[in-house]
Coordinates of C-alpha atoms and ligand atoms in Angstrom, one line a residue:
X234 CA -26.0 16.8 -4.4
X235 CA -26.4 18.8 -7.7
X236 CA -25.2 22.7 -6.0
X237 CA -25.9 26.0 -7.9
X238 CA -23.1 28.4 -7.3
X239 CA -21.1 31.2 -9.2
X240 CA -18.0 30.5 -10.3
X241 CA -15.0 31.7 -8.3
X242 CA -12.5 33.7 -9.7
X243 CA -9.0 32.5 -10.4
X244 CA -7.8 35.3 -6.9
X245 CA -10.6 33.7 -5.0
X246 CA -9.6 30.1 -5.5
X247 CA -5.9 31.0 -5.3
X248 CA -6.9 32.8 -1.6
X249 CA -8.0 29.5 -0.2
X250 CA -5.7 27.3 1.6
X251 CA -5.0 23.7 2.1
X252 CA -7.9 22.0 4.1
X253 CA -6.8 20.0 6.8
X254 CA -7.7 16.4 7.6
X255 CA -9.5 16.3 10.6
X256 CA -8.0 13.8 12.4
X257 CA -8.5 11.6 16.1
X258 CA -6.5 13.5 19.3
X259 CA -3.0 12.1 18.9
X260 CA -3.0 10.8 22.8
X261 CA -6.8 9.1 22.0
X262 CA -5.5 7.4 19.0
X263 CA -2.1 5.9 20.6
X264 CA -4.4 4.0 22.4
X265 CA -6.8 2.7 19.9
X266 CA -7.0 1.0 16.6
X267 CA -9.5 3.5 15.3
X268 CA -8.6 4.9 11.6
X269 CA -6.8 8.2 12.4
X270 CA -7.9 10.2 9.8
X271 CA -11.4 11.1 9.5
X272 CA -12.0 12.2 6.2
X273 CA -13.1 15.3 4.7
X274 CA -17.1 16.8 5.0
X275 CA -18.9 17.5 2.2
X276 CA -18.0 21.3 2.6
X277 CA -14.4 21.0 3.0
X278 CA -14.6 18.6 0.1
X279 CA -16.0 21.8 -2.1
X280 CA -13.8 23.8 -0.2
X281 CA -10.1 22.2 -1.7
X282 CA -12.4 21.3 -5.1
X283 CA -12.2 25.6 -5.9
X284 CA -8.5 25.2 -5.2
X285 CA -8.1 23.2 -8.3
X286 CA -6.8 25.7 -10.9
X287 CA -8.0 23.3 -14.1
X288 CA -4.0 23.5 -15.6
X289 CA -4.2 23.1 -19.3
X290 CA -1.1 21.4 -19.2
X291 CA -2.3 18.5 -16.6
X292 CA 0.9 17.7 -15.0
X293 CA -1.3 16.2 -11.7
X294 CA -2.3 13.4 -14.2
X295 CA 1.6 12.9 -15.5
X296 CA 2.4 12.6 -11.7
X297 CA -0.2 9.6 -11.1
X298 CA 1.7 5.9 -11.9
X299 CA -2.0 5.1 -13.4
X300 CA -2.9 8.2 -14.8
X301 CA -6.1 9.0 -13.0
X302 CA -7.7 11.8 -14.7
X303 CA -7.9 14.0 -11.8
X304 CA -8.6 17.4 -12.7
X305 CA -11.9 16.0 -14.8
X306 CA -13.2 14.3 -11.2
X307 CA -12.0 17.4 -9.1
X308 CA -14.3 19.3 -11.4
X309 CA -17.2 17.2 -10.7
X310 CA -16.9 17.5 -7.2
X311 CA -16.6 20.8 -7.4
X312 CA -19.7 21.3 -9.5
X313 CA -21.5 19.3 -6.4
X314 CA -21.8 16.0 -9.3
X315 CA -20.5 13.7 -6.7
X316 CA -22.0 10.8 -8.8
X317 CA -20.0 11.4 -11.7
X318 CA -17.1 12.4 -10.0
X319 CA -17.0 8.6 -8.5
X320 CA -18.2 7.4 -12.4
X321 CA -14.9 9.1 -13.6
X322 CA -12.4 8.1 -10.8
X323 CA -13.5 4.6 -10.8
X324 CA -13.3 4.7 -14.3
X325 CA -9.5 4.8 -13.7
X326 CA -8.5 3.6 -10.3
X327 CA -10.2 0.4 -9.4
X328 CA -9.6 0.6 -5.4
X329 CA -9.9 4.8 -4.8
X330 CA -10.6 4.0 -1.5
X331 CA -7.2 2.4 -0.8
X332 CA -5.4 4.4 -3.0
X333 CA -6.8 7.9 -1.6
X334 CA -5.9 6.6 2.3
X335 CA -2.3 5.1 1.5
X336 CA -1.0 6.7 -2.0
X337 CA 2.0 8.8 -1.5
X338 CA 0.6 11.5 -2.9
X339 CA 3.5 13.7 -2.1
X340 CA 6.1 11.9 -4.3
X341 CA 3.4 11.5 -6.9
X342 CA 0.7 14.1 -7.6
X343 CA 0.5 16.5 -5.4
X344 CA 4.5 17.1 -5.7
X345 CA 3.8 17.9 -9.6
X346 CA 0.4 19.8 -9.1
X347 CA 1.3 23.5 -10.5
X348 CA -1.1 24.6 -7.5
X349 CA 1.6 23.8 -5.3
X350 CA 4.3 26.5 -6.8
X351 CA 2.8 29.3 -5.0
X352 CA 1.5 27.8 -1.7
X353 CA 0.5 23.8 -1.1
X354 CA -0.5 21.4 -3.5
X355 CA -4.6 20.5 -3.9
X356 CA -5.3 18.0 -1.4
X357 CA -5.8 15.4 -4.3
X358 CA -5.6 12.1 -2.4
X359 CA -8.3 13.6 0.6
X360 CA -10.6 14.5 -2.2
X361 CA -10.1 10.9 -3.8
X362 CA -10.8 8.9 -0.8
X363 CA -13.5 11.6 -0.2
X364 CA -15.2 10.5 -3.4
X365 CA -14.4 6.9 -3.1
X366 CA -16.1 6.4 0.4
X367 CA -19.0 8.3 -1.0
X368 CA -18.7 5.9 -3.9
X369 CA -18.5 2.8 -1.8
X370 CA -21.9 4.0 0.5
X371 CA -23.9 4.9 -2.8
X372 CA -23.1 1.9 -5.1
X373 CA -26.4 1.9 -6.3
X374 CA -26.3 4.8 -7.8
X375 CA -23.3 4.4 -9.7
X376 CA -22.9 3.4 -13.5
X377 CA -22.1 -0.5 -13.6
X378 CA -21.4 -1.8 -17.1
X379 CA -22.7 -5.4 -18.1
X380 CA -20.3 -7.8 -20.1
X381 CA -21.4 -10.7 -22.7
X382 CA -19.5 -14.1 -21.3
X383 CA -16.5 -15.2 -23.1
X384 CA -16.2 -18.7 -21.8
X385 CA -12.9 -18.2 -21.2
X386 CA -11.4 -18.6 -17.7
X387 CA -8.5 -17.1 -15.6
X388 CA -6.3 -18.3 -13.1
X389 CA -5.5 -15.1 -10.3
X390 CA -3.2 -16.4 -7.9
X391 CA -2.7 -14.0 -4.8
X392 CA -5.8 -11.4 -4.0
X393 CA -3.4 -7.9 -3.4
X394 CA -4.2 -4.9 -5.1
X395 CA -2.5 -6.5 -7.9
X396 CA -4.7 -9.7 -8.3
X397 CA -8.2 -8.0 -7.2
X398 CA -7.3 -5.3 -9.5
X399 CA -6.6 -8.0 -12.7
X400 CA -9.8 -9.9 -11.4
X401 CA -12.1 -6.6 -11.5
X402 CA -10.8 -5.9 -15.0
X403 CA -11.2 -9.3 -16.0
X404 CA -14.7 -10.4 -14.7
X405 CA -15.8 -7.0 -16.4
X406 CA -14.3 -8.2 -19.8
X407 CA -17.1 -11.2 -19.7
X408 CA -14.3 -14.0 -18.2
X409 CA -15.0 -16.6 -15.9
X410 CA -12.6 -15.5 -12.8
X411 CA -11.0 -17.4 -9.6
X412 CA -8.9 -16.0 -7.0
X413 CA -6.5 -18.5 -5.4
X414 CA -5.0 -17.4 -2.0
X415 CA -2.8 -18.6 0.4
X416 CA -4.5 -17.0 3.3
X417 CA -8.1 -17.2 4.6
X418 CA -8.8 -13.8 4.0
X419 CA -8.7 -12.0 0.6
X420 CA -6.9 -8.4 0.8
X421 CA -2.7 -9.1 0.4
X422 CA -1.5 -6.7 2.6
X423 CA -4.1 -4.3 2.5
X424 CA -5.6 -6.9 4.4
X425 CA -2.7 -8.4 6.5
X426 CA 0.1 -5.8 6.2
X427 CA -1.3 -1.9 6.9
X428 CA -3.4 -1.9 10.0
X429 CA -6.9 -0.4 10.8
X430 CA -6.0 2.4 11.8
X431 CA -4.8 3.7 8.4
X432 CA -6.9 1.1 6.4
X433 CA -10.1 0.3 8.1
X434 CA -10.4 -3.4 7.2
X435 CA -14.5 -3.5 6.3
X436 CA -13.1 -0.8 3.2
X437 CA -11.1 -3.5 1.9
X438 CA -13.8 -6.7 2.6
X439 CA -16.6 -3.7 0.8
X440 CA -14.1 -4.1 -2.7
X441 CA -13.7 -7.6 -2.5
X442 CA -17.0 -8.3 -1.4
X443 CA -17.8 -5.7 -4.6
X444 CA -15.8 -8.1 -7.0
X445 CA -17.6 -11.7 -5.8
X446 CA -21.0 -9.8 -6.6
X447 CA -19.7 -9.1 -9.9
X448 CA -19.0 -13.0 -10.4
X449 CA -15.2 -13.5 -9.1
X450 CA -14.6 -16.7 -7.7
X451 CA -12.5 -16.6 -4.5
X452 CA -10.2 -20.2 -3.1
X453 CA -9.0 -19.1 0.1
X454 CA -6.6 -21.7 1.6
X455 CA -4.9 -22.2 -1.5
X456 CA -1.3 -22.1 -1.8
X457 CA -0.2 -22.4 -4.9
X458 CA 3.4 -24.7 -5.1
X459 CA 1.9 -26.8 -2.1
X460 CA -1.6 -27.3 -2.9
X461 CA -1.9 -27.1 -6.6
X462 CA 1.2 -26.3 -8.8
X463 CA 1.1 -23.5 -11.4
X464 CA 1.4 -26.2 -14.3
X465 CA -1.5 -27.5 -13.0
X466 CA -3.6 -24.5 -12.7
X467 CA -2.4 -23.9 -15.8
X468 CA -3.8 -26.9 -17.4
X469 CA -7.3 -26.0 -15.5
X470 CA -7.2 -22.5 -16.9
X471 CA -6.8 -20.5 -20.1
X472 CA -4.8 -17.7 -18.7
X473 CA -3.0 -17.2 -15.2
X474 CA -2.0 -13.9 -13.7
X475 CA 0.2 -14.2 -10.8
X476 CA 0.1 -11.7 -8.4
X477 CA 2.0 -13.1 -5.1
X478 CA 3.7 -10.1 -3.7
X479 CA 7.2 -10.3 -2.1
X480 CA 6.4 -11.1 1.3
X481 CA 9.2 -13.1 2.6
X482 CA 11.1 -11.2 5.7
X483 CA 14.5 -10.3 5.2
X484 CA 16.2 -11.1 8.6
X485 CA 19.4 -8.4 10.4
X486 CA 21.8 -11.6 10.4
X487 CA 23.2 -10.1 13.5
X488 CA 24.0 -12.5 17.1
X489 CA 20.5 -12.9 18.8
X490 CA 17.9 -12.5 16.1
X491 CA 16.5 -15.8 17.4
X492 CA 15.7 -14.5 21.1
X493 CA 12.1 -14.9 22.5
X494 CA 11.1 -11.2 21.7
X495 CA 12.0 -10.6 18.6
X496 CA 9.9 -10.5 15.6
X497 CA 9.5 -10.0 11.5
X498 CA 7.3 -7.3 10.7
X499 CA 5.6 -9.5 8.8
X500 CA 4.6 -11.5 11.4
X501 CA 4.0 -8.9 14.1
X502 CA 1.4 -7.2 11.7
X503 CA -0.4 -10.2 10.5
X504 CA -1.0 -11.4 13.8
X505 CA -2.3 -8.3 14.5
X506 CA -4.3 -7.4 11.8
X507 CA -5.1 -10.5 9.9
X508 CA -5.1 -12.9 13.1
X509 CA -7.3 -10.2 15.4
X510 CA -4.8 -9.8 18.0
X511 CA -5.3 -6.1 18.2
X512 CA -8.8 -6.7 19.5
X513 CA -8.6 -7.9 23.1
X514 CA -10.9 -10.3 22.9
X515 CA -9.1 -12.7 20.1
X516 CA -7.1 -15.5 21.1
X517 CA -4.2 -15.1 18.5
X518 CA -1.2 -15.0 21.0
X519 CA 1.3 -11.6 20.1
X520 CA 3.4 -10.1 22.9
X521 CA 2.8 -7.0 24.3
X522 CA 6.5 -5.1 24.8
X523 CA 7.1 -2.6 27.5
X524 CA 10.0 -1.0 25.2
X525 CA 10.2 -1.6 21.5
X526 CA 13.1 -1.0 19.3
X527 CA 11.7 -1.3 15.4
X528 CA 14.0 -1.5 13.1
X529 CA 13.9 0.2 10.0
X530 CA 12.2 3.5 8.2
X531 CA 9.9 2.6 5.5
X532 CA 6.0 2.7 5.9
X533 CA 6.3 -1.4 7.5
X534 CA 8.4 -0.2 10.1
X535 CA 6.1 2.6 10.9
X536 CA 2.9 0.8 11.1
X537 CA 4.9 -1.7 13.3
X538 CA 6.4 1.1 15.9
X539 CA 2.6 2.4 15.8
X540 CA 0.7 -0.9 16.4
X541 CA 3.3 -1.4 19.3
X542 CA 2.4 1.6 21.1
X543 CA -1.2 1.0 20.9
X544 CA -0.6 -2.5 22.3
X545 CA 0.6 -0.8 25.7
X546 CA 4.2 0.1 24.6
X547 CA 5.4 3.3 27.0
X548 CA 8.7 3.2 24.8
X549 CA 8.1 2.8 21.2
X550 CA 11.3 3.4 19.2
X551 CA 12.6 3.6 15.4
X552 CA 15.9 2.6 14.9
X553 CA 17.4 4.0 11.2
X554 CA 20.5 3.7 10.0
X555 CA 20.7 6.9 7.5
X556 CA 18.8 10.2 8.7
X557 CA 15.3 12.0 9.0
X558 CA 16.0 13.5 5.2
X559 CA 16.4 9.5 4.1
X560 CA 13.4 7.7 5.9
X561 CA 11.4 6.0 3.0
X562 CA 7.9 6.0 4.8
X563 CA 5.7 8.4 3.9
X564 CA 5.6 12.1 5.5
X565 CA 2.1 11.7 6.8
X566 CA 3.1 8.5 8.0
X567 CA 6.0 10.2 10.2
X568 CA 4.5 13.0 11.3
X569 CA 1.6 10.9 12.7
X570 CA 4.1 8.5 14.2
X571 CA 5.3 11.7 15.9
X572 CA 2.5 13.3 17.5
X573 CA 1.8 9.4 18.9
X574 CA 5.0 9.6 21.0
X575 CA 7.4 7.3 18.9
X576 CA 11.0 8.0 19.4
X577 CA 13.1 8.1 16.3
X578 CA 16.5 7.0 16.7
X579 CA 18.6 8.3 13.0
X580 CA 22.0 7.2 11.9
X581 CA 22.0 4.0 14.4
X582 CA 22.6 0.0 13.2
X583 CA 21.5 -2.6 15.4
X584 CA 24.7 -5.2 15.9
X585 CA 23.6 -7.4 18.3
X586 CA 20.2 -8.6 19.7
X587 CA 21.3 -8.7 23.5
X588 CA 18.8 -11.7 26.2
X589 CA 18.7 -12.7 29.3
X590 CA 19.6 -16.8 30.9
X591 CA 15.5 -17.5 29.9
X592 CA 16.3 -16.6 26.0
X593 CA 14.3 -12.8 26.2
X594 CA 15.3 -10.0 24.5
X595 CA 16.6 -6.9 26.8
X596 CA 18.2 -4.9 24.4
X597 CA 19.5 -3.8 21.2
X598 CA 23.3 -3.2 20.9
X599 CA 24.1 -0.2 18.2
X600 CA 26.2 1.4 16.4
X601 CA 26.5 5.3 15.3
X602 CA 26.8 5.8 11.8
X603 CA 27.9 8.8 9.4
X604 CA 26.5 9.7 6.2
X605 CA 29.2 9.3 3.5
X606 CA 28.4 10.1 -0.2
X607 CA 25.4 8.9 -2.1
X608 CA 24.9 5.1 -2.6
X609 CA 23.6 3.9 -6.1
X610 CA 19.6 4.2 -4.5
X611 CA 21.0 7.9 -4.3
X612 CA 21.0 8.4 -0.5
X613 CA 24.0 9.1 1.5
X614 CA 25.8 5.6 1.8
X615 CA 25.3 5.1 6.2
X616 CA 29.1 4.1 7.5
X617 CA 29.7 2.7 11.2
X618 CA 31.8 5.1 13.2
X619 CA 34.3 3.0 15.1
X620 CA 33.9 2.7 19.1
X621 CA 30.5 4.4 19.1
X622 CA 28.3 1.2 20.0
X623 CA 26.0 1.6 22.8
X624 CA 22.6 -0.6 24.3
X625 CA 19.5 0.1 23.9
X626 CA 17.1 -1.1 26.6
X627 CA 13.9 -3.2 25.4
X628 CA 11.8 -6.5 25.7
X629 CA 10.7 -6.3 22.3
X630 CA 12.0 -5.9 18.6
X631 CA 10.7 -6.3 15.1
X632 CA 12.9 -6.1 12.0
X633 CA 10.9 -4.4 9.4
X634 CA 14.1 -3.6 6.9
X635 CA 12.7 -5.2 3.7
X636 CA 11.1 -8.7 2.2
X637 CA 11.9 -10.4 -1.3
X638 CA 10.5 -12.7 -3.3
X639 CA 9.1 -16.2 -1.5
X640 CA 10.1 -19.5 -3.7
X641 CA 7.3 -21.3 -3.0
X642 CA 5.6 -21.0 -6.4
X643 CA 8.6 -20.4 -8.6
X644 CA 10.2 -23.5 -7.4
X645 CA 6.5 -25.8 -8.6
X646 CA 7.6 -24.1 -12.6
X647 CA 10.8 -24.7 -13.3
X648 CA 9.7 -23.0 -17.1
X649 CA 9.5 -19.9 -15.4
X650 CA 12.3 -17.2 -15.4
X651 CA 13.5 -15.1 -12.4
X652 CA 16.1 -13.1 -12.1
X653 CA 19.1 -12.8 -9.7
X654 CA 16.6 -11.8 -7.0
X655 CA 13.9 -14.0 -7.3
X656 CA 11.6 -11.8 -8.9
X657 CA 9.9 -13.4 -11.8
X658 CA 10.7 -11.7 -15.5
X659 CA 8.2 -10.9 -18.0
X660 CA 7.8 -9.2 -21.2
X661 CA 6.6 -5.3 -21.7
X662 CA 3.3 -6.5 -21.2
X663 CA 3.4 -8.8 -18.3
X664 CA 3.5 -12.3 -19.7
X665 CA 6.1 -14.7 -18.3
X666 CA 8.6 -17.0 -19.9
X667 CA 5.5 -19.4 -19.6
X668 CA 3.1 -18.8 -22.7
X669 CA -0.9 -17.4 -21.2
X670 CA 0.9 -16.7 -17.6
X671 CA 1.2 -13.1 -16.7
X672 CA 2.8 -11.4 -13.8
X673 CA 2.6 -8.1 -11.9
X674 CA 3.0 -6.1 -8.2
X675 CA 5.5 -7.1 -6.1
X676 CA 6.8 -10.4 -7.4
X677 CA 8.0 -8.8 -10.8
X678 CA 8.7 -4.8 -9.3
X679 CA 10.2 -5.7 -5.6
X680 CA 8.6 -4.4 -3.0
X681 CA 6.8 -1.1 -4.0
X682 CA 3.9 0.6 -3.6
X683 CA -0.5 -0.2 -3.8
X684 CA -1.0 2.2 -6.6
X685 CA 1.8 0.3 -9.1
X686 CA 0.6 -2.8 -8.2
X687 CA -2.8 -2.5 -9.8
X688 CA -1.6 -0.6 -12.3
X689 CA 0.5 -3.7 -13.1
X690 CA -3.3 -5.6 -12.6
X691 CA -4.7 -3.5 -14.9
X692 CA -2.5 -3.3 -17.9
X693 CA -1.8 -7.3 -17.9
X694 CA -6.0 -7.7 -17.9
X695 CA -5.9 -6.1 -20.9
X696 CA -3.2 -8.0 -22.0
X697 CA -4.5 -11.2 -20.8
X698 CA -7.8 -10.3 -22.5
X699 CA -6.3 -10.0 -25.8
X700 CA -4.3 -13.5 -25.6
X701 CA -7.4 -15.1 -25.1
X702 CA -9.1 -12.9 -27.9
X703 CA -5.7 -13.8 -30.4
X704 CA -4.6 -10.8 -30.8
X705 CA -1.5 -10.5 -28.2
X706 CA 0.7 -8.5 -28.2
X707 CA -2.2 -5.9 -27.4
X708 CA -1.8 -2.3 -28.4
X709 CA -2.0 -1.4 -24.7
X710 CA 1.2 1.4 -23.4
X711 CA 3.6 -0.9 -22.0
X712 CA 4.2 -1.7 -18.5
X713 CA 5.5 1.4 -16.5
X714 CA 8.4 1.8 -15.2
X715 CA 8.9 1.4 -10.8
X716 CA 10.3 5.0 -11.4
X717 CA 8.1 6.0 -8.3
X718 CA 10.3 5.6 -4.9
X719 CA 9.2 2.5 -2.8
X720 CA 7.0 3.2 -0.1
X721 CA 7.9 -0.1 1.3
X722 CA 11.3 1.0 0.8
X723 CA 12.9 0.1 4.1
X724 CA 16.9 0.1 4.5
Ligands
FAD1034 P1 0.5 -8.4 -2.0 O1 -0.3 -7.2 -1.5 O2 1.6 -8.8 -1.2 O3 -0.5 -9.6 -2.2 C1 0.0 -10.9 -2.5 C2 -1.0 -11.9 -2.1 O4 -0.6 -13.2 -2.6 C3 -1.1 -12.1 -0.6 O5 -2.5 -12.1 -0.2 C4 -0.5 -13.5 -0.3 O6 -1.0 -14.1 0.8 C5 -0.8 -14.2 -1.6 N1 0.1 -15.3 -1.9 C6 1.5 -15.3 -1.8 N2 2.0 -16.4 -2.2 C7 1.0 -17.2 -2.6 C8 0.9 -18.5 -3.1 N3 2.0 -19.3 -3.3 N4 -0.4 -19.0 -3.4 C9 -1.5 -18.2 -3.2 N5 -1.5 -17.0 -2.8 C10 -0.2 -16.4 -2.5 N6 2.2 0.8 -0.4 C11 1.7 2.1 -0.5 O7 1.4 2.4 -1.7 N7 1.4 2.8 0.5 C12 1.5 2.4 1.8 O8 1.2 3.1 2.8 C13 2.1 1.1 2.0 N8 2.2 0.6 3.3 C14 2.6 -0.7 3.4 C15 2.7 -1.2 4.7 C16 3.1 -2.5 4.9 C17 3.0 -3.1 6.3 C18 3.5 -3.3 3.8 C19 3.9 -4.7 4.0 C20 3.5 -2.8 2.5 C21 3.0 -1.5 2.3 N9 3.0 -0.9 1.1 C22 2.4 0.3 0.9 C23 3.4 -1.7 -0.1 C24 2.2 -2.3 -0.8 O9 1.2 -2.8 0.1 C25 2.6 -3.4 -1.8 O10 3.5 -2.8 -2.7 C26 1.4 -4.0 -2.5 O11 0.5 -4.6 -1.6 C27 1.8 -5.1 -3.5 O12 0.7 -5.7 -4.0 P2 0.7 -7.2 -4.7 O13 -0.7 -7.4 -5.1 O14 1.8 -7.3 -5.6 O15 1.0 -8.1 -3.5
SF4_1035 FE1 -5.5 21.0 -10.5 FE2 -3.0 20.6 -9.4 FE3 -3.8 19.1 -11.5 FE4 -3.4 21.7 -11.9 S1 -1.8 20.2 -11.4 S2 -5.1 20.5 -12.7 S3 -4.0 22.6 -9.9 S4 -4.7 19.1 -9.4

């Protein structure tokens, strides 16, 4: 794909705007569980390459929780090197194809990059996942580096960004890798969690599939604290990296929850996506509501108020307690909800789950709430305003405001240490209170986002690596710090 062409002049690029992502007809879409953007051609790719003004103070790089060095593969790309602009990216971001579909890029990079001061940002996560995809469809072509085998094995448990992040690092270092999952299907909730239509699900199955050729082992069925314990994987292996995520619904706790018709997010979505029930012909049971009410504002609550509509919902509806300004999902997310036909309902708290004599849901009672002053996550605190509740008509309603840690594992290792919340506590380099077992993602962070998951996989490889080489504590940066907003931030 090697391009001659002259240089364009600082004017020229600055002259160019924003390409836009070509995306599916917003009335096509709400009725299918195609991916709804389409990704960049090869010329619009070149296009928002020229836009990139090479900064020699790289604050794009600074924005990104992993560092990616993106100017370096912008410049490839623009020089028509696809090839070694997917060398250089993969040589920093181990899953650019999820990260370039579902990073928020406009908290992160693009809200730093000094091309967006006069005019928009460079369209940094369209050009990633526009050199990832070419990545993944021209592996071959692609440097692969060879490792000598340590002998040495590693225990992953959970197979999220976070474990098949640790596991890529890992195999590459010349260990002897297994993935134990709970589920049948490798993935976390890239897999089970964000549906196809923002994360086509044969992307995801092309990384892991990527990672068995390269020698990981992969246990589905396995969960660990009912079918092995962690001291006993433990004893099995010379290192453990637990990477479980925080999936555990957090429930309303309102009169009704337990009506026919209402369900967690996490369920609704993993029936959908991981169970099949979005394509007709599966037999995974999942209700198909008339009028939904999702609660909640973060990126789960979107994809659940989106999947509804394109299960036949005429009235799909988000119900958020604080206002538009407040909603934790991310903009592309909302704007895309939008143009579907989802209703957004701001400044409103479910207080009741209302059914009929057969135990169905048929409404939502609210309440109106005002924005007082700024709570400690530094939003405006949402306060009911007395004598303002009203119902609102449904069949159907899924709570997607949040999950937290699940017990299972922590309660098979009473050596290891959580905190107040449940999340498990490690040192600045991700090992536990139990000596060789290392944590990261979601189970040490909260919920959060895809992108500081795997950086969590990657630094505590290299941190595992050098236990098992003697020589922890390893020079490595230490872990960062969540100082990134949640995506999965939800109340
Ligand atoms: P997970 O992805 O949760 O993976 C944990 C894995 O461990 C799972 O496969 C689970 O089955 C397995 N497991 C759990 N317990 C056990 C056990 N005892 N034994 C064996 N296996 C076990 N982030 C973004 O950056 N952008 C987004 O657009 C975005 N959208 C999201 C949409 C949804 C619906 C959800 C739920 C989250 C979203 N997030 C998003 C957040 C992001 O997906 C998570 O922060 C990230 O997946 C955490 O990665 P992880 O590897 O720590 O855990
Ligand atoms: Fe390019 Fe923006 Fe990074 Fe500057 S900050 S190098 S313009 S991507």
């Amino acid at each position: 794909m090697n391009e001659e062409r002259p240089p364009l002049t600082k004017k020229e690029r600055m002259a160019i705007d924003r390409v836009v992502m070509p995306e599916q007809d917003p009335e096509l879409r709400a009725i299918n569980f195609r991916e709804v953007n389409q990704g960049l051609t090869y010329q619009l790719a070149l296009l928002e390459a020229q836009r990139c003004l090479e900064c020699p103070k790289e604050y794009c790089i600074a924005g990104c929780p992993v560092s990616v060095n993106i100017p370096r593969f912008i410049r490839f790309l623009r020089d028509g090197d696809v090839a070694a602009a997917a060398n250089s990216l993969l040589a920093d971001n181990a899953l650019p194809c999820v990260t370039g579909r579902v990073c928020p890029q406009e908290t992160q990079c693009e809200l730093v990059c000094l091309r967006g001061k006069t005019g928009e940002p460079v369209a940094i996560g369209y050009l990633e996942r526009y050199v990832a995809d070419w990545a993944q469809a021209h592996a071959d072509e692609l440097e692969h580096a060879t490792a000598t085998r340590t002998r040495k094995s590693v225990g992953v448990i959970g197979s999220g960004p976070a474990g098949l992040t640790a596991a890529g690092e890992l195999v590459h270092r010349g260990h002897d890798v297994t993935i134990f999952e709970a589920f049948h299907a490798a993935g976390g909730v890239l897999i089970y969690g964000i549906p196809e239509f923002r994360l086509p699900k044969d992307i995801v199955q092309a990384e892991v599939d990527r990672l068995k050729e390269a020698g990981v082992k992969i246990e589905p069925n396995a969960i660990i604290g009912k079918t092995f314990t962690l001291p006993e994987l433990r004893e099995r292996f010379d290192a453990i990296f637990v990477a479980v995520g925080a999936g555990l619904p957090v429930f309303m706790n309102v009169p009704g929850e337990n009506l026919k018709g209402v369900y967690s997010a996490n369920e609704y979505l993993t029936r959908v996506n991981l169970m099949g029930a979005w394509n007709e012909e599966s037999d995974t049971p999942i209700l198909h509501g008339r009028r939904v009410a999702v609660v909640g504002g973060g990126n789960v609550a979107m994809d659940s108020v989106r999947t509804a509509r394109r299960l036949g919902a005429s009235e799909s509806t988000i119900v958020y307690r604080r206002g538009r300004e407040e909603l934790p999902a991310r903009i592309e997310e909302v704007h895309h909800a939008e143009a579907e036909g989802i209703e957004f309902k701001f400044q409103v708290a479910p207080v009741e789950v209302i059914g009929d004599e057969q135990g169905w849901v048929t409404g939502l009672r609210c309440i109106e709430m005002s924005l007082g002053e700024p709570d400690a996550s530094g939003r405006r605190r949402p306060e009911p305003i007395p004598g303002s509740e009203f119902e609102l008509p449904c069949d159907m309603v899924v709570v997607a405001i949040g999950t937290r840690a699940n017990p299972l594992l922590t309660a098979s290792a009473p050596d290891l240490v959580v905190n107040e919340r449940g999340y498990l506590q490690t040192d600045a380099h991700g090992m536990t209170s139990m000596p060789g077992v290392f944590a990261g993602g979601d189970i040490v962070r909260g919920a959060a986002t895809v992108i500081l998951a795997m950086g969590d996989g990657k630094r505590a490889a290299g941190a595992i690596d050098a236990y098992l080489n003697g020589t922890y504590p390893p020079e490595e940066k230490p872990a960062v710090e969540p100082r990134h907003r949640s995506a999965a931030a939800t109340a």
